[in-house]
Amino acid sequence: MIHPTMTEDLTLPTIKSGWNEVLDILARSNRTAWLVYFDARLVSFSNGALHLSFVDAAKLGGAHDFSAARKPHLQSELEEACRLVFGVELKIVCE
């Protein structure tokens, strides 16, 4: 686990390096949340907000487009997994 002392100490490269651990937590705690976020691209991180993009998800076709499944409670699961890995609260922004 990565535990910066403050959100300001966290960087996008650090988040990317710990992202598989975040996904592993989701896979164990909420398989639906894992399925929704496993294809996310980490775009940027600033002011405590992690911006995710799902542009590549559309290439899989309608049967695999999980945009309708990105519900607030699943986003909360992702934010909690990030808190466990990085030790700070992050705001998830889906683009």
PDB file of C-alpha atoms in Angstrom:
ATOM      1  CA  MET A   1       0.000   0.000   0.000  1.00  0.00           C
ATOM      2  CA  ILE A   2       1.045   3.516  -0.760  1.00  0.00           C
ATOM      3  CA  HIS A   3       0.441   6.044   2.011  1.00  0.00           C
ATOM      4  CA  PRO A   4       1.372   9.627   1.161  1.00  0.00           C
ATOM      5  CA  THR A   5       0.943  12.034   4.037  1.00  0.00           C
ATOM      6  CA  MET A   6      -1.427  14.303   2.114  1.00  0.00           C
ATOM      7  CA  THR A   7      -3.421  14.277  -1.118  1.00  0.00           C
ATOM      8  CA  GLU A   8      -0.970  16.861  -2.472  1.00  0.00           C
ATOM      9  CA  ASP A   9       1.825  14.272  -2.148  1.00  0.00           C
ATOM     10  CA  LEU A  10      -0.001  11.883  -4.474  1.00  0.00           C
ATOM     11  CA  THR A  11       0.758  12.002  -8.210  1.00  0.00           C
ATOM     12  CA  LEU A  12      -0.805  10.401 -11.269  1.00  0.00           C
ATOM     13  CA  PRO A  13       2.223   8.108 -11.792  1.00  0.00           C
ATOM     14  CA  THR A  14       1.920   6.955  -8.169  1.00  0.00           C
ATOM     15  CA  ILE A  15      -1.784   6.263  -8.633  1.00  0.00           C
ATOM     16  CA  LYS A  16      -1.071   4.361 -11.853  1.00  0.00           C
ATOM     17  CA  SER A  17       1.517   2.238 -10.086  1.00  0.00           C
ATOM     18  CA  GLY A  18      -1.023   1.254  -7.421  1.00  0.00           C
ATOM     19  CA  TRP A  19      -4.048   0.933  -9.710  1.00  0.00           C
ATOM     20  CA  ASN A  20      -3.885  -2.873  -9.976  1.00  0.00           C
ATOM     21  CA  GLU A  21      -4.044  -3.073  -6.190  1.00  0.00           C
ATOM     22  CA  VAL A  22      -7.152  -0.857  -6.267  1.00  0.00           C
ATOM     23  CA  LEU A  23      -8.722  -3.176  -8.854  1.00  0.00           C
ATOM     24  CA  ASP A  24      -7.769  -6.241  -6.789  1.00  0.00           C
ATOM     25  CA  ILE A  25      -9.642  -4.779  -3.808  1.00  0.00           C
ATOM     26  CA  LEU A  26     -12.685  -4.122  -5.997  1.00  0.00           C
ATOM     27  CA  ALA A  27     -12.546  -7.652  -7.400  1.00  0.00           C
ATOM     28  CA  ARG A  28     -12.748  -9.023  -3.859  1.00  0.00           C
ATOM     29  CA  SER A  29     -15.296  -6.579  -2.436  1.00  0.00           C
ATOM     30  CA  ASN A  30     -17.641  -5.846  -5.348  1.00  0.00           C
ATOM     31  CA  ARG A  31     -17.211  -7.732  -8.597  1.00  0.00           C
ATOM     32  CA  THR A  32     -19.685  -5.436 -10.365  1.00  0.00           C
ATOM     33  CA  ALA A  33     -17.623  -2.368  -9.441  1.00  0.00           C
ATOM     34  CA  TRP A  34     -14.497  -4.142 -10.664  1.00  0.00           C
ATOM     35  CA  LEU A  35     -16.201  -4.956 -13.968  1.00  0.00           C
ATOM     36  CA  VAL A  36     -17.287  -1.328 -14.410  1.00  0.00           C
ATOM     37  CA  TYR A  37     -13.872   0.210 -13.649  1.00  0.00           C
ATOM     38  CA  PHE A  38     -11.339  -2.328 -14.933  1.00  0.00           C
ATOM     39  CA  ASP A  39     -11.241  -0.671 -18.372  1.00  0.00           C
ATOM     40  CA  ALA A  40     -10.917   2.891 -17.063  1.00  0.00           C
ATOM     41  CA  ARG A  41      -8.021   5.031 -18.253  1.00  0.00           C
ATOM     42  CA  LEU A  42      -6.449   7.240 -15.606  1.00  0.00           C
ATOM     43  CA  VAL A  43      -6.395  10.605 -17.371  1.00  0.00           C
ATOM     44  CA  SER A  44      -5.346  13.161 -14.778  1.00  0.00           C
ATOM     45  CA  PHE A  45      -5.116  13.910 -11.091  1.00  0.00           C
ATOM     46  CA  SER A  46      -5.358  17.362  -9.536  1.00  0.00           C
ATOM     47  CA  ASN A  47      -6.850  18.926  -6.424  1.00  0.00           C
ATOM     48  CA  GLY A  48      -7.712  15.499  -5.037  1.00  0.00           C
ATOM     49  CA  ALA A  49      -9.753  14.512  -8.107  1.00  0.00           C
ATOM     50  CA  LEU A  50      -8.856  11.489 -10.212  1.00  0.00           C
ATOM     51  CA  HIS A  51     -10.267  11.794 -13.729  1.00  0.00           C
ATOM     52  CA  LEU A  52     -11.125   8.551 -15.495  1.00  0.00           C
ATOM     53  CA  SER A  53     -11.945   8.038 -19.158  1.00  0.00           C
ATOM     54  CA  PHE A  54     -13.795   5.137 -20.734  1.00  0.00           C
ATOM     55  CA  VAL A  55     -13.263   5.984 -24.405  1.00  0.00           C
ATOM     56  CA  ASP A  56     -11.795   2.558 -25.159  1.00  0.00           C
ATOM     57  CA  ALA A  57     -14.816   0.787 -23.645  1.00  0.00           C
ATOM     58  CA  ALA A  58     -16.937   1.809 -26.635  1.00  0.00           C
ATOM     59  CA  LYS A  59     -14.746  -0.235 -28.982  1.00  0.00           C
ATOM     60  CA  LEU A  60     -16.086  -3.405 -27.354  1.00  0.00           C
ATOM     61  CA  GLY A  61     -19.590  -2.813 -28.672  1.00  0.00           C
ATOM     62  CA  GLY A  62     -22.976  -2.337 -27.079  1.00  0.00           C
ATOM     63  CA  ALA A  63     -22.966  -5.556 -25.088  1.00  0.00           C
ATOM     64  CA  HIS A  64     -19.810  -4.418 -23.284  1.00  0.00           C
ATOM     65  CA  ASP A  65     -20.598  -0.735 -22.754  1.00  0.00           C
ATOM     66  CA  PHE A  66     -20.727  -0.310 -18.985  1.00  0.00           C
ATOM     67  CA  SER A  67     -21.445   3.434 -18.967  1.00  0.00           C
ATOM     68  CA  ALA A  68     -25.009   2.841 -17.739  1.00  0.00           C
ATOM     69  CA  ALA A  69     -23.642   0.759 -14.855  1.00  0.00           C
ATOM     70  CA  ARG A  70     -21.474   3.542 -13.404  1.00  0.00           C
ATOM     71  CA  LYS A  71     -23.720   4.209 -10.423  1.00  0.00           C
ATOM     72  CA  PRO A  72     -22.843   6.413  -7.420  1.00  0.00           C
ATOM     73  CA  HIS A  73     -22.605   3.454  -5.022  1.00  0.00           C
ATOM     74  CA  LEU A  74     -20.075   1.766  -7.319  1.00  0.00           C
ATOM     75  CA  GLN A  75     -18.088   4.996  -7.500  1.00  0.00           C
ATOM     76  CA  SER A  76     -18.084   5.030  -3.695  1.00  0.00           C
ATOM     77  CA  GLU A  77     -16.657   1.491  -3.744  1.00  0.00           C
ATOM     78  CA  LEU A  78     -13.857   2.707  -6.023  1.00  0.00           C
ATOM     79  CA  GLU A  79     -13.157   5.722  -3.820  1.00  0.00           C
ATOM     80  CA  GLU A  80     -12.946   3.438  -0.773  1.00  0.00           C
ATOM     81  CA  ALA A  81     -10.539   1.084  -2.552  1.00  0.00           C
ATOM     82  CA  CYS A  82      -8.380   4.100  -3.468  1.00  0.00           C
ATOM     83  CA  ARG A  83      -8.440   5.248   0.164  1.00  0.00           C
ATOM     84  CA  LEU A  84      -7.272   1.817   1.309  1.00  0.00           C
ATOM     85  CA  VAL A  85      -4.403   1.751  -1.186  1.00  0.00           C
ATOM     86  CA  PHE A  86      -3.293   5.383  -1.124  1.00  0.00           C
ATOM     87  CA  GLY A  87      -4.296   6.373   2.402  1.00  0.00           C
ATOM     88  CA  VAL A  88      -6.091   9.548   1.326  1.00  0.00           C
ATOM     89  CA  GLU A  89      -9.575  10.455   0.094  1.00  0.00           C
ATOM     90  CA  LEU A  90      -9.879  10.855  -3.664  1.00  0.00           C
ATOM     91  CA  LYS A  91     -12.803  12.216  -5.676  1.00  0.00           C
ATOM     92  CA  ILE A  92     -13.495  10.120  -8.759  1.00  0.00           C
ATOM     93  CA  VAL A  93     -14.586  12.022 -11.879  1.00  0.00           C
ATOM     94  CA  CYS A  94     -15.782   9.951 -14.835  1.00  0.00           C
ATOM     95  CA  GLU A  95     -15.476  11.550 -18.240  1.00  0.00           C
TER      96      GLU A  95
END
